[in-house]
PDB file of C-alpha atoms and ligand atoms in Angstrom:
ATOM      1  CA  MET S  63      10.101 118.724  78.006  1.00 70.00           C
ATOM      2  CA  SER S  64      10.367 115.956  80.542  1.00 90.00           C
ATOM      3  CA  HIS S  65      11.797 116.797  84.049  1.00 97.00           C
ATOM      4  CA  ALA S  66      15.324 115.932  85.754  1.00 98.00           C
ATOM      5  CA  ARG S  67      14.349 113.351  87.947  1.00 98.00           C
ATOM      6  CA  VAL S  68      15.075 114.321  91.632  1.00 98.00           C
ATOM      7  CA  ALA S  69      15.566 112.017  94.633  1.00 99.00           C
ATOM      8  CA  ILE S  70      16.147 113.815  98.470  1.00 99.00           C
ATOM      9  CA  LEU S  71      17.854 111.734 100.900  1.00 98.00           C
ATOM     10  CA  LEU S  72      17.610 112.941 104.919  1.00 98.00           C
ATOM     11  CA  SER S  73      17.228 111.235 108.453  1.00 98.00           C
ATOM     12  CA  GLY S  74      16.096 114.568 110.499  1.00 97.00           C
ATOM     13  CA  GLY S  75      12.905 117.341 110.217  1.00 97.00           C
ATOM     14  CA  GLY S  76      13.963 117.636 106.140  1.00 97.00           C
ATOM     15  CA  SER S  77      13.430 121.749 106.209  1.00 98.00           C
ATOM     16  CA  ASN S  78      15.542 122.150 103.428  1.00 98.00           C
ATOM     17  CA  MET S  79      13.961 119.239 101.815  1.00 98.00           C
ATOM     18  CA  LEU S  80      10.631 121.214 101.820  1.00 98.00           C
ATOM     19  CA  ALA S  81      12.751 123.898 100.193  1.00 98.00           C
ATOM     20  CA  LEU S  82      13.790 122.068  96.972  1.00 98.00           C
ATOM     21  CA  LEU S  83      10.094 120.305  96.634  1.00 98.00           C
ATOM     22  CA  ASP S  84       8.272 124.306  97.645  1.00 98.00           C
ATOM     23  CA  SER S  85      11.316 125.170  94.250  1.00 98.00           C
ATOM     24  CA  MET S  86      10.371 122.307  91.884  1.00 98.00           C
ATOM     25  CA  GLN S  87       7.991 124.543  90.642  1.00 97.00           C
ATOM     26  CA  GLY S  88       6.208 125.483  87.011  1.00 97.00           C
ATOM     27  CA  ASP S  89       9.318 126.354  84.565  1.00 96.00           C
ATOM     28  CA  HIS S  90      11.924 124.668  87.398  1.00 97.00           C
ATOM     29  CA  PRO S  91      13.761 121.781  84.803  1.00 97.00           C
ATOM     30  CA  ALA S  92      12.933 119.056  87.883  1.00 98.00           C
ATOM     31  CA  ARG S  93      10.190 117.194  89.763  1.00 98.00           C
ATOM     32  CA  PRO S  94      11.179 115.341  92.518  1.00 98.00           C
ATOM     33  CA  CYS S  95      10.491 111.582  92.150  1.00 98.00           C
ATOM     34  CA  LEU S  96      11.194 110.488  95.938  1.00 99.00           C
ATOM     35  CA  VAL S  97      12.528 111.502  99.783  1.00 99.00           C
ATOM     36  CA  LEU S  98      14.267 108.237 101.524  1.00 98.00           C
ATOM     37  CA  SER S  99      15.654 108.140 104.855  1.00 98.00           C
ATOM     38  CA  ASN S 100      17.783 106.015 107.079  1.00 98.00           C
ATOM     39  CA  ASP S 101      15.128 106.678 109.725  1.00 98.00           C
ATOM     40  CA  PRO S 102      11.051 105.276 109.853  1.00 98.00           C
ATOM     41  CA  ASP S 103      10.248 108.276 112.078  1.00 98.00           C
ATOM     42  CA  ALA S 104      11.644 110.835 110.146  1.00 98.00           C
ATOM     43  CA  GLY S 105       8.925 113.955 110.320  1.00 98.00           C
ATOM     44  CA  GLY S 106      10.916 115.114 106.570  1.00 98.00           C
ATOM     45  CA  LEU S 107       9.428 111.260 105.230  1.00 98.00           C
ATOM     46  CA  ILE S 108       5.381 112.721 106.670  1.00 98.00           C
ATOM     47  CA  ARG S 109       5.816 116.335 105.377  1.00 98.00           C
ATOM     48  CA  ALA S 110       6.894 114.652 101.817  1.00 98.00           C
ATOM     49  CA  ALA S 111       4.315 112.503 101.868  1.00 98.00           C
ATOM     50  CA  ALA S 112       2.010 115.790 103.146  1.00 98.00           C
ATOM     51  CA  ARG S 113       3.021 116.743  99.729  1.00 98.00           C
ATOM     52  CA  GLY S 114       2.344 113.906  97.729  1.00 98.00           C
ATOM     53  CA  VAL S 115       5.718 112.683  96.989  1.00 98.00           C
ATOM     54  CA  PRO S 116       6.463 108.934  97.096  1.00 98.00           C
ATOM     55  CA  THR S 117       8.685 108.292 100.863  1.00 98.00           C
ATOM     56  CA  ALA S 118      10.685 105.413 101.616  1.00 98.00           C
ATOM     57  CA  ALA S 119      13.078 104.686 104.368  1.00 98.00           C
ATOM     58  CA  VAL S 120      15.600 102.014 105.046  1.00 98.00           C
ATOM     59  CA  ASP S 121      16.519 101.862 109.173  1.00 98.00           C
ATOM     60  CA  HIS S 122      19.530 101.522 109.296  1.00 98.00           C
ATOM     61  CA  ARG S 123      19.880  99.960 112.701  1.00 97.00           C
ATOM     62  CA  PRO S 124      19.679  96.571 111.758  1.00 97.00           C
ATOM     63  CA  PHE S 125      22.249  96.270 109.429  1.00 96.00           C
ATOM     64  CA  ALA S 126      24.320  97.505 113.027  1.00 90.00           C
ATOM     65  CA  GLY S 127      27.736  99.276 111.091  1.00 83.00           C
ATOM     66  CA  ASP S 128      27.673  96.466 107.720  1.00 96.00           C
ATOM     67  CA  ARG S 129      27.141  99.691 105.520  1.00 95.00           C
ATOM     68  CA  ALA S 130      27.896  97.919 102.349  1.00 96.00           C
ATOM     69  CA  ALA S 131      23.962  95.532 103.716  1.00 97.00           C
ATOM     70  CA  PHE S 132      22.155  98.608 104.017  1.00 98.00           C
ATOM     71  CA  GLU S 133      23.592 100.225 101.027  1.00 98.00           C
ATOM     72  CA  ALA S 134      22.053  97.464  98.821  1.00 98.00           C
ATOM     73  CA  GLU S 135      18.852  97.767 100.955  1.00 98.00           C
ATOM     74  CA  LEU S 136      18.826 101.572 100.269  1.00 98.00           C
ATOM     75  CA  MET S 137      19.600 100.968  96.518  1.00 98.00           C
ATOM     76  CA  LYS S 138      16.928  99.011  96.001  1.00 98.00           C
ATOM     77  CA  PRO S 139      13.763 101.992  96.163  1.00 98.00           C
ATOM     78  CA  LEU S 140      16.257 104.429  94.873  1.00 98.00           C
ATOM     79  CA  VAL S 141      16.858 102.894  91.835  1.00 98.00           C
ATOM     80  CA  ALA S 142      13.097 102.540  91.398  1.00 98.00           C
ATOM     81  CA  ALA S 143      12.424 106.491  91.656  1.00 98.00           C
ATOM     82  CA  ARG S 144      14.781 106.069  88.441  1.00 98.00           C
ATOM     83  CA  PRO S 145      15.872 109.122  89.562  1.00 98.00           C
ATOM     84  CA  ASP S 146      18.438 112.064  87.078  1.00 98.00           C
ATOM     85  CA  ILE S 147      20.287 113.886  90.584  1.00 98.00           C
ATOM     86  CA  ILE S 148      20.244 112.399  94.430  1.00 98.00           C
ATOM     87  CA  CYS S 149      19.690 115.370  96.567  1.00 98.00           C
ATOM     88  CA  LEU S 150      21.500 114.330 100.437  1.00 98.00           C
ATOM     89  CA  ALA S 151      19.134 116.494 102.821  1.00 98.00           C
ATOM     90  CA  GLY S 152      20.691 116.818 105.875  1.00 97.00           C
ATOM     91  CA  PHE S 153      21.375 112.792 105.350  1.00 97.00           C
ATOM     92  CA  MET S 154      23.177 111.414 108.505  1.00 95.00           C
ATOM     93  CA  ARG S 155      25.199 108.116 107.459  1.00 95.00           C
ATOM     94  CA  VAL S 156      28.588 108.490 105.205  1.00 93.00           C
ATOM     95  CA  LEU S 157      28.117 106.292 102.321  1.00 95.00           C
ATOM     96  CA  THR S 158      30.756 104.224 101.172  1.00 96.00           C
ATOM     97  CA  ALA S 159      32.880 104.886  97.873  1.00 96.00           C
ATOM     98  CA  ASP S 160      30.452 102.109  96.046  1.00 96.00           C
ATOM     99  CA  PHE S 161      27.997 103.819  96.779  1.00 97.00           C
ATOM    100  CA  VAL S 162      28.992 106.854  95.797  1.00 97.00           C
ATOM    101  CA  SER S 163      30.846 105.994  92.292  1.00 96.00           C
ATOM    102  CA  HIS S 164      27.322 104.666  91.166  1.00 97.00           C
ATOM    103  CA  TRP S 165      25.555 108.042  91.235  1.00 97.00           C
ATOM    104  CA  GLN S 166      29.076 109.960  91.369  1.00 92.00           C
ATOM    105  CA  GLY S 167      28.574 112.894  89.128  1.00 96.00           C
ATOM    106  CA  ARG S 168      24.795 113.285  89.934  1.00 98.00           C
ATOM    107  CA  MET S 169      24.580 113.275  94.133  1.00 98.00           C
ATOM    108  CA  LEU S 170      24.610 116.571  95.689  1.00 98.00           C
ATOM    109  CA  ASN S 171      25.056 116.739  99.623  1.00 98.00           C
ATOM    110  CA  ILE S 172      24.608 120.480 100.691  1.00 98.00           C
ATOM    111  CA  HIS S 173      27.330 120.748 104.435  1.00 98.00           C
ATOM    112  CA  PRO S 174      26.677 123.872 106.999  1.00 98.00           C
ATOM    113  CA  SER S 175      30.193 124.976 106.789  1.00 98.00           C
ATOM    114  CA  LEU S 176      31.581 127.574 103.982  1.00 98.00           C
ATOM    115  CA  LEU S 177      34.138 124.301 102.291  1.00 98.00           C
ATOM    116  CA  PRO S 178      36.982 123.333 103.196  1.00 98.00           C
ATOM    117  CA  LEU S 179      36.225 124.355 106.410  1.00 98.00           C
ATOM    118  CA  TYR S 180      35.122 122.246 109.342  1.00 98.00           C
ATOM    119  CA  ARG S 181      34.861 119.446 107.014  1.00 97.00           C
ATOM    120  CA  GLY S 182      32.260 116.211 109.077  1.00 95.00           C
ATOM    121  CA  LEU S 183      30.177 117.533 112.524  1.00 96.00           C
ATOM    122  CA  HIS S 184      29.872 120.124 114.359  1.00 98.00           C
ATOM    123  CA  THR S 185      30.592 123.412 112.145  1.00 98.00           C
ATOM    124  CA  HIS S 186      28.860 125.784 114.333  1.00 98.00           C
ATOM    125  CA  ALA S 187      30.763 125.081 117.506  1.00 98.00           C
ATOM    126  CA  ARG S 188      33.947 124.995 115.546  1.00 98.00           C
ATOM    127  CA  ALA S 189      33.846 128.355 113.806  1.00 98.00           C
ATOM    128  CA  LEU S 190      32.368 129.515 117.132  1.00 98.00           C
ATOM    129  CA  GLU S 191      36.144 128.018 119.010  1.00 98.00           C
ATOM    130  CA  ALA S 192      38.307 129.959 116.089  1.00 98.00           C
ATOM    131  CA  GLY S 193      36.921 133.158 116.574  1.00 98.00           C
ATOM    132  CA  ASP S 194      36.014 132.972 112.446  1.00 98.00           C
ATOM    133  CA  ARG S 195      33.987 136.229 111.630  1.00 98.00           C
ATOM    134  CA  GLU S 196      31.955 134.734 108.943  1.00 98.00           C
ATOM    135  CA  HIS S 197      30.438 130.869 108.245  1.00 98.00           C
ATOM    136  CA  GLY S 198      28.117 129.541 105.867  1.00 98.00           C
ATOM    137  CA  CYS S 199      26.889 126.790 104.025  1.00 98.00           C
ATOM    138  CA  SER S 200      28.169 125.002 100.598  1.00 98.00           C
ATOM    139  CA  VAL S 201      26.386 122.389  98.589  1.00 98.00           C
ATOM    140  CA  HIS S 202      28.754 120.082  97.267  1.00 98.00           C
ATOM    141  CA  GLU S 203      29.091 117.061  94.549  1.00 98.00           C
ATOM    142  CA  VAL S 204      29.935 113.396  96.539  1.00 97.00           C
ATOM    143  CA  THR S 205      33.068 112.026  96.084  1.00 96.00           C
ATOM    144  CA  ALA S 206      34.226 109.099  98.200  1.00 93.00           C
ATOM    145  CA  GLU S 207      36.415 111.518 100.610  1.00 91.00           C
ATOM    146  CA  LEU S 208      33.775 112.919 103.037  1.00 91.00           C
ATOM    147  CA  ASP S 209      33.064 116.817 102.549  1.00 93.00           C
ATOM    148  CA  ASP S 210      35.016 116.733  99.459  1.00 93.00           C
ATOM    149  CA  GLY S 211      33.474 117.131  96.336  1.00 94.00           C
ATOM    150  CA  PRO S 212      33.568 119.509  94.090  1.00 97.00           C
ATOM    151  CA  VAL S 213      32.255 122.820  95.377  1.00 98.00           C
ATOM    152  CA  LEU S 214      28.486 124.392  93.077  1.00 98.00           C
ATOM    153  CA  GLY S 215      27.417 126.860  95.801  1.00 98.00           C
ATOM    154  CA  GLN S 216      28.475 128.879  99.099  1.00 98.00           C
ATOM    155  CA  ALA S 217      25.754 130.974 101.107  1.00 98.00           C
ATOM    156  CA  ARG S 218      27.780 133.402 103.808  1.00 98.00           C
ATOM    157  CA  VAL S 219      26.254 134.754 107.025  1.00 98.00           C
ATOM    158  CA  ALA S 220      27.527 136.843 109.358  1.00 98.00           C
ATOM    159  CA  VAL S 221      28.848 135.675 113.051  1.00 98.00           C
ATOM    160  CA  LEU S 222      27.464 138.158 115.740  1.00 98.00           C
ATOM    161  CA  PRO S 223      29.029 138.877 119.152  1.00 96.00           C
ATOM    162  CA  GLY S 224      26.933 136.450 121.763  1.00 96.00           C
ATOM    163  CA  ASP S 225      26.012 133.619 118.904  1.00 98.00           C
ATOM    164  CA  ASP S 226      25.808 130.542 120.113  1.00 98.00           C
ATOM    165  CA  ALA S 227      25.920 127.136 117.675  1.00 98.00           C
ATOM    166  CA  ALA S 228      22.427 127.154 118.462  1.00 98.00           C
ATOM    167  CA  THR S 229      21.457 130.743 116.481  1.00 98.00           C
ATOM    168  CA  LEU S 230      24.790 130.658 113.883  1.00 98.00           C
ATOM    169  CA  ALA S 231      23.243 127.573 113.309  1.00 98.00           C
ATOM    170  CA  ALA S 232      19.614 128.624 112.024  1.00 98.00           C
ATOM    171  CA  ARG S 233      21.543 131.601 110.570  1.00 98.00           C
ATOM    172  CA  VAL S 234      23.478 129.249 108.364  1.00 98.00           C
ATOM    173  CA  LEU S 235      20.217 126.393 108.185  1.00 98.00           C
ATOM    174  CA  GLU S 236      18.237 129.577 106.796  1.00 98.00           C
ATOM    175  CA  GLN S 237      20.908 130.030 104.051  1.00 98.00           C
ATOM    176  CA  GLU S 238      20.484 127.228 102.738  1.00 98.00           C
ATOM    177  CA  HIS S 239      17.160 126.975 101.735  1.00 98.00           C
ATOM    178  CA  ALA S 240      18.072 129.993  99.567  1.00 98.00           C
ATOM    179  CA  LEU S 241      20.994 128.246  98.906  1.00 98.00           C
ATOM    180  CA  TYR S 242      20.548 123.736  97.678  1.00 98.00           C
ATOM    181  CA  PRO S 243      17.648 124.875  94.983  1.00 98.00           C
ATOM    182  CA  ALA S 244      19.296 127.420  93.648  1.00 98.00           C
ATOM    183  CA  VAL S 245      22.045 125.341  92.809  1.00 98.00           C
ATOM    184  CA  LEU S 246      19.491 122.597  91.997  1.00 98.00           C
ATOM    185  CA  ARG S 247      17.988 124.578  89.455  1.00 98.00           C
ATOM    186  CA  ARG S 248      21.276 124.986  88.165  1.00 98.00           C
ATOM    187  CA  PHE S 249      22.135 121.949  88.295  1.00 98.00           C
ATOM    188  CA  ALA S 250      19.190 120.487  86.666  1.00 98.00           C
ATOM    189  CA  ALA S 251      20.009 122.665  84.070  1.00 97.00           C
ATOM    190  CA  GLY S 252      23.475 121.848  83.220  1.00 96.00           C
ATOM    191  CA  GLU S 253      25.570 124.259  84.933  1.00 96.00           C
ATOM    192  CA  ARG S 254      28.574 123.758  86.941  1.00 94.00           C
ATOM    193  CA  GLN S 255      29.315 127.506  87.514  1.00 96.00           C
ATOM    194  CA  PRO S 256      28.932 127.458  91.587  1.00 97.00           C
ATOM    195  CA  ILE S 257      27.982 130.193  93.258  1.00 97.00           C
ATOM    196  CA  LEU S 258      28.049 132.256  95.881  1.00 97.00           C
ATOM    197  CA  LEU S 259      25.349 134.355  98.202  1.00 95.00           C
ATOM    198  CA  GLY S 260      25.388 136.673 100.882  1.00 84.00           C
TER     199      GLY S 260
HETATM  200  C1  GRF O 869      21.135 120.467 109.365  1.00 51.91           C
HETATM  201  O1  GRF O 869      21.359 120.977 110.504  1.00 51.91           O
HETATM  202  C2  GRF O 869      21.969 121.166 108.052  1.00 51.91           C
HETATM  203  O2  GRF O 869      22.693 122.614 108.433  1.00 51.91           O
HETATM  204  C3  GRF O 869      22.523 119.542 107.911  1.00 51.91           C
HETATM  205  O3  GRF O 869      21.001 119.081 108.157  1.00 51.91           O
HETATM  206  C4  GRF O 869      20.712 119.067 108.805  1.00 51.91           C
HETATM  207  C5  GRF O 869      19.595 118.564 108.724  1.00 51.91           C
HETATM  208  O4  GRF O 869      18.752 119.649 108.552  1.00 51.91           O
HETATM  209  N1  GRF O 869      21.909 120.305 105.791  1.00 51.91           N
HETATM  210  P1  GRF O 869      17.595 119.261 107.322  1.00 51.91           P
HETATM  211  O5  GRF O 869      16.470 120.721 108.557  1.00 51.91           O
HETATM  212  O6  GRF O 869      17.370 118.235 108.130  1.00 51.91           O
HETATM  213  O7  GRF O 869      16.473 119.534 105.830  1.00 51.91           O
END
């Protein structure tokens, strides 16, 4: 069978990318075709290359605020890789509606909160501040509205006494590594029924 081609976009160490790479084996319907970063020094690029996955980087800094120009460059290696699915995995750049519309329906993101709670940044600190008893992560389809697309999966963790943003983030990240591969496998098989872990 021909596998679905998956491009992964990241900005940092790529622990989610690694979990996705490790899952795309055997009878999994997808295989990685590219790991792409907005930071040429992203640790995830080295880890992907070490696993034989093609990598590319488009530094966003020379484009200083001209999102469209940055995205026009980002599109080049991405289109060349012919992805069927794009996974944003710790990708820290906001994408324009034009870019999103080009890939809409084929682009996923993982966000470290139980959406629709806490769109945007500093999700763990905000959950602690609110006194939430539980927290977690969500995988959703990417739409023009930030962190707002249809949720395809969630994983929940308990907020424990004595938690700070770092300990809570670590517990959530562990669940991200289980959730994202589970959702990608289903998405690549054409399934859209949301899943709930934890
Ligand atoms: C983590 O904070 C994670 O919650 C979010 O992106 C950040 C980096 O993830 N999805 P990774 O280790 O680079 O995958």
